[in-house]
Short mmCIF file of C-alpha atoms in Angstrom, two decimals:
data_model
loop_
_atom_site.label_atom_id
_atom_site.label_comp_id
_atom_site.label_asym_id
_atom_site.label_seq_id
_atom_site.Cartn_x
_atom_site.Cartn_y
_atom_site.Cartn_z
CA UNK W 1 49.54 13.21 75.80
CA UNK W 2 48.93 11.19 78.95
CA UNK W 3 45.96 13.25 80.29
CA UNK W 4 44.09 13.12 77.36
CA UNK W 5 43.63 10.11 77.99
CA UNK W 6 43.04 9.93 81.37
CA UNK W 7 39.47 7.81 83.10
CA UNK W 8 37.11 9.38 84.56
CA UNK W 9 36.99 9.75 88.67
CA UNK W 10 34.87 9.22 90.87
CA UNK W 11 32.80 12.32 90.62
CA UNK W 12 32.49 12.74 87.28
CA UNK W 13 30.52 9.67 86.59
CA UNK W 14 28.74 10.52 89.58
CA UNK W 15 27.58 13.95 87.98
CA UNK W 16 27.29 12.15 84.64
CA UNK W 17 24.34 9.80 86.62
CA UNK W 18 23.35 12.67 87.96
CA UNK W 19 22.66 14.05 84.28
CA UNK W 20 20.78 10.88 82.95
CA UNK W 21 18.33 10.86 85.51
CA UNK W 22 17.91 14.89 85.26
CA UNK W 23 16.95 13.72 82.28
CA UNK W 24 15.01 10.75 82.08
CA UNK W 25 13.22 12.55 85.03
CA UNK W 26 12.21 15.47 82.75
CA UNK W 27 10.95 12.99 80.20
CA UNK W 28 8.65 11.51 82.06
CA UNK W 29 6.83 14.45 83.65
CA UNK W 30 6.61 16.45 80.41
CA UNK W 31 4.50 13.30 79.54
CA UNK W 32 2.77 12.66 82.44
CA UNK W 33 1.81 16.57 82.36
CA UNK W 34 2.68 18.73 79.50
CA UNK W 35 2.15 15.52 76.63
CA UNK W 36 -0.93 13.51 78.01
CA UNK W 37 -3.13 16.19 79.16
CA UNK W 38 -3.23 18.42 75.76
CA UNK W 39 -3.67 14.72 73.93
CA UNK W 40 -6.78 14.71 76.17
CA UNK W 41 -8.06 17.54 77.23
CA UNK W 42 -7.21 17.17 81.49
CA UNK W 43 -9.35 18.68 83.35
CA UNK W 44 -12.33 19.27 80.80
CA UNK W 45 -15.51 18.13 81.55
CA UNK W 46 -18.72 17.46 79.65
CA UNK W 47 -21.64 17.44 81.38
CA UNK W 48 -24.02 14.55 80.55
CA UNK W 49 -27.63 15.52 79.26
CA UNK W 50 -30.91 14.13 79.83
CA UNK W 51 -31.88 11.88 77.05
CA UNK W 52 -34.13 9.89 78.25
CA UNK W 53 -37.57 10.11 76.35
CA UNK W 54 -35.98 10.83 73.43
CA UNK W 55 -35.94 9.20 69.74
CA UNK W 56 -32.80 7.89 68.93
CA UNK W 57 -33.12 9.33 65.64
CA UNK W 58 -32.89 13.05 67.13
CA UNK W 59 -29.43 11.55 69.05
CA UNK W 60 -26.42 11.74 66.69
CA UNK W 61 -27.13 15.74 65.92
CA UNK W 62 -27.55 15.94 69.53
CA UNK W 63 -25.15 14.45 70.46
CA UNK W 64 -23.06 15.47 68.24
CA UNK W 65 -23.21 19.08 69.76
CA UNK W 66 -22.27 18.25 72.90
CA UNK W 67 -19.29 16.61 72.02
CA UNK W 68 -20.46 13.04 72.81
CA UNK W 69 -21.77 9.55 71.17
CA UNK W 70 -24.22 6.90 71.90
CA UNK W 71 -24.61 2.72 71.60
CA UNK W 72 -27.70 1.35 72.11
CA UNK W 73 -26.72 -1.60 73.49
CA UNK W 74 -30.32 -3.14 75.18
CA UNK W 75 -33.71 -3.18 73.98
CA UNK W 76 -37.16 -3.75 75.41
CA UNK W 77 -40.68 -3.43 74.36
CA UNK W 78 -43.76 -1.34 76.18
CA UNK W 79 -46.80 -1.22 73.81
CA UNK W 80 -47.23 2.27 75.21
CA UNK W 81 -44.34 3.66 74.41
CA UNK W 82 -43.00 5.27 70.80
CA UNK W 83 -41.02 2.80 69.58
CA UNK W 84 -36.59 3.68 69.65
CA UNK W 85 -37.83 6.00 72.50
CA UNK W 86 -34.24 6.33 75.06
CA UNK W 87 -35.14 4.58 78.38
CA UNK W 88 -31.87 3.78 80.28
CA UNK W 89 -29.18 5.75 79.88
CA UNK W 90 -25.69 5.46 81.06
CA UNK W 91 -23.75 7.74 82.37
CA UNK W 92 -26.74 9.16 84.38
CA UNK W 93 -27.38 13.41 83.16
CA UNK W 94 -25.67 15.70 85.26
CA UNK W 95 -22.33 13.25 85.67
CA UNK W 96 -19.09 14.83 84.48
CA UNK W 97 -16.97 13.27 81.30
CA UNK W 98 -14.72 13.22 79.20
CA UNK W 99 -15.24 14.27 75.04
CA UNK W 100 -16.34 11.90 72.92
CA UNK W 101 -17.94 9.40 75.87
CA UNK W 102 -20.00 6.76 74.26
CA UNK W 103 -23.95 7.50 76.63
CA UNK W 104 -25.42 3.71 76.95
CA UNK W 105 -28.99 3.49 75.70
CA UNK W 106 -31.27 1.05 76.33
CA UNK W 107 -34.53 1.97 73.82
CA UNK W 108 -37.71 0.73 72.97
CA UNK W 109 -38.32 -2.24 70.27
CA UNK W 110 -39.79 -1.46 67.14
CA UNK W 111 -41.82 -4.46 67.22
CA UNK W 112 -42.57 -6.99 70.08
CA UNK W 113 -40.76 -9.47 70.22
CA UNK W 114 -42.34 -13.83 69.65
CA UNK W 115 -42.56 -15.35 72.55
CA UNK W 116 -44.13 -18.76 72.95
CA UNK W 117 -48.14 -19.07 74.12
CA UNK W 118 -48.47 -20.87 78.03
CA UNK W 119 -50.30 -23.04 78.24
CA UNK W 120 -53.65 -21.55 80.78
CA UNK W 121 -55.82 -25.19 79.94
CA UNK W 122 -56.10 -26.81 83.58
CA UNK W 123 -54.78 -24.10 85.46
CA UNK W 124 -57.13 -21.48 88.20
CA UNK W 125 -58.80 -17.84 85.79
CA UNK W 126 -56.25 -16.91 89.02
CA UNK W 127 -53.32 -18.12 88.11
CA UNK W 128 -53.73 -17.96 83.86
CA UNK W 129 -53.78 -13.92 84.60
CA UNK W 130 -50.06 -13.96 86.91
CA UNK W 131 -49.32 -15.97 83.84
CA UNK W 132 -49.97 -13.27 80.90
CA UNK W 133 -48.75 -10.48 82.96
CA UNK W 134 -45.35 -12.26 84.10
CA UNK W 135 -45.31 -13.35 80.03
CA UNK W 136 -46.32 -9.45 79.41
CA UNK W 137 -49.44 -10.88 77.64
CA UNK W 138 -53.30 -8.92 77.77
CA UNK W 139 -55.44 -11.19 79.83
CA UNK W 140 -58.94 -10.21 77.95
CA UNK W 141 -62.19 -11.36 77.70
CA UNK W 142 -62.73 -13.81 80.80
CA UNK W 143 -66.21 -15.88 78.74
CA UNK W 144 -67.51 -18.49 82.25
CA UNK W 145 -69.13 -21.98 80.52
CA UNK W 146 -71.60 -24.45 81.72
CA UNK W 147 -68.36 -26.79 82.94
CA UNK W 148 -68.39 -28.64 86.33
CA UNK W 149 -64.70 -27.68 86.71
CA UNK W 150 -65.78 -24.39 88.56
CA UNK W 151 -63.04 -21.32 87.81
CA UNK W 152 -60.61 -23.77 85.72
CA UNK W 153 -59.28 -22.38 82.08
CA UNK W 154 -61.20 -24.64 79.45
CA UNK W 155 -59.75 -23.42 76.14
CA UNK W 156 -57.52 -20.51 75.05
CA UNK W 157 -57.88 -17.95 71.85
CA UNK W 158 -56.99 -15.39 70.14
CA UNK W 159 -59.05 -13.48 67.53
CA UNK W 160 -61.37 -15.85 68.52
CA UNK W 161 -59.71 -18.19 67.30
CA UNK W 162 -58.93 -21.50 69.81
CA UNK W 163 -53.85 -21.46 69.94
CA UNK W 164 -52.53 -24.85 71.29
CA UNK W 165 -49.54 -24.25 74.60
CA UNK W 166 -46.52 -23.82 72.63
CA UNK W 167 -48.06 -21.12 69.57
CA UNK W 168 -45.64 -18.75 68.50
CA UNK W 169 -47.78 -15.98 69.95
CA UNK W 170 -46.18 -11.74 70.24
CA UNK W 171 -45.71 -10.01 73.62
CA UNK W 172 -48.95 -7.84 74.07
CA UNK W 173 -50.75 -9.70 72.23
CA UNK W 174 -54.80 -10.59 74.04
CA UNK W 175 -55.55 -14.10 75.00
CA UNK W 176 -59.50 -14.65 75.45
CA UNK W 177 -60.21 -17.26 78.26
CA UNK W 178 -63.16 -19.65 78.33
CA UNK W 179 -63.74 -20.49 82.07
CA UNK W 180 -66.64 -23.22 83.67
CA UNK W 181 -68.70 -21.52 86.00
CA UNK W 182 -69.38 -25.03 88.20
CA UNK W 183 -72.15 -25.87 86.91
CA UNK W 184 -72.95 -28.41 84.42
CA UNK W 185 -75.71 -28.26 81.39
CA UNK W 186 -77.54 -31.13 82.14
CA UNK W 187 -81.13 -29.50 83.11
CA UNK W 188 -83.82 -32.13 85.91
CA UNK W 189 -86.06 -32.30 88.52
CA UNK W 190 -84.92 -30.95 91.93
CA UNK W 191 -85.01 -34.48 93.72
CA UNK W 192 -87.09 -34.80 96.80
CA UNK W 193 -85.44 -35.03 99.39
CA UNK W 194 -87.92 -34.40 102.16
CA UNK W 195 -88.52 -37.85 105.32
CA UNK W 196 -85.10 -38.24 103.99
CA UNK W 197 -82.31 -39.46 106.78
CA UNK W 198 -79.78 -36.69 106.11
CA UNK W 199 -76.19 -38.67 105.18
CA UNK W 200 -79.21 -40.11 102.40
CA UNK W 201 -79.90 -36.92 101.39
CA UNK W 202 -76.56 -35.96 101.20
CA UNK W 203 -75.80 -38.60 99.30
CA UNK W 204 -78.09 -38.31 96.44
CA UNK W 205 -77.14 -34.79 96.62
CA UNK W 206 -73.49 -36.18 95.29
CA UNK W 207 -74.48 -38.53 92.94
CA UNK W 208 -77.00 -36.38 91.05
CA UNK W 209 -74.08 -33.59 90.92
CA UNK W 210 -75.42 -31.52 93.34
CA UNK W 211 -74.01 -29.84 96.13
CA UNK W 212 -74.28 -29.33 99.39
CA UNK W 213 -75.34 -25.18 100.38
CA UNK W 214 -76.49 -23.98 103.66
CA UNK W 215 -77.56 -26.64 106.38
CA UNK W 216 -80.29 -25.65 108.73
CA UNK W 217 -81.66 -27.22 112.01
CA UNK W 218 -85.23 -26.42 113.97
CA UNK W 219 -87.43 -28.27 116.00
CA UNK W 220 -88.88 -31.38 115.04
CA UNK W 221 -91.99 -30.85 114.77
CA UNK W 222 -94.42 -33.36 115.40
CA UNK W 223 -93.90 -37.06 113.48
CA UNK W 224 -91.01 -34.96 112.20
CA UNK W 225 -87.89 -37.76 112.83
CA UNK W 226 -85.05 -36.45 114.58
CA UNK W 227 -82.04 -36.29 112.11
CA UNK W 228 -84.47 -36.66 108.15
CA UNK W 229 -84.52 -33.68 106.50
CA UNK W 230 -87.88 -31.21 106.58
CA UNK W 231 -87.88 -28.11 103.82
CA UNK W 232 -84.85 -28.12 101.15
CA UNK W 233 -84.37 -24.99 98.81
CA UNK W 234 -85.72 -25.53 95.68
CA UNK W 235 -88.48 -26.13 96.37
CA UNK W 236 -89.00 -30.06 94.48
CA UNK W 237 -92.48 -29.80 92.06
CA UNK W 238 -93.20 -31.08 88.39
CA UNK W 239 -92.21 -28.86 86.70
CA UNK W 240 -88.35 -26.88 89.20
CA UNK W 241 -84.81 -28.29 87.57
CA UNK W 242 -81.84 -27.91 88.00
CA UNK W 243 -78.22 -27.60 87.01
CA UNK W 244 -75.52 -29.99 87.49
CA UNK W 245 -73.43 -28.17 90.18
CA UNK W 246 -75.68 -25.87 91.79
CA UNK W 247 -76.37 -25.88 95.40
CA UNK W 248 -79.41 -27.61 97.94
CA UNK W 249 -79.92 -25.56 101.13
CA UNK W 250 -81.91 -28.12 104.39
CA UNK W 251 -83.66 -27.95 106.92
CA UNK W 252 -83.25 -30.80 109.42
CA UNK W 253 -85.21 -31.92 112.30
CA UNK W 254 -83.18 -31.55 116.10
#
């Protein structure tokens, strides 16, 4: 009777611990090497197909057949691409993924986004072209008009109507520009500069809104005072007219 209640020996304790540790190890190994592979199809991969260039409407059936899914996480506008066309994908074609993996897509927008019209007036036409390009707007007709502000944008138009900076406009819209040609509207008789000292002639040109063109030197003939204008182009005359901003070439006696 006393032996029936006898306490376990140290050897029995060690055996029991070994059984417990062994059972735990079997559970861990079974979970990672049997259960998980079965439930997650371990080792089974799918090659990602190329879907760029396809329309989103075609994707669901196409990817379902390949046990894949998709998610549109970005979009952008391009007037040259059909709306809802896939532009980019992640993962890339050819990559190996698990069954059911989502492919993240960027697609072309149906409608162009609306932005605020930039201010182009008073800037140069070259700068205006760069700004329009950066805003995804299209440079339309550039109409040169008489104005002393050479190559400066005077007005901006959409479909023939002037558009103010900050007004809503869709990306891809054609913007027409009215640009100064460097010449004014005012027309008057060509001033007679012959026999004037060069500095006085240049002062007169500036005062009348004309520009100095080429300046040539030539040997002074008899009766000509060195440093004076001996010839000009355009030539003055009773019916010779010139517009504000035009050039006048001078020949100076040497």
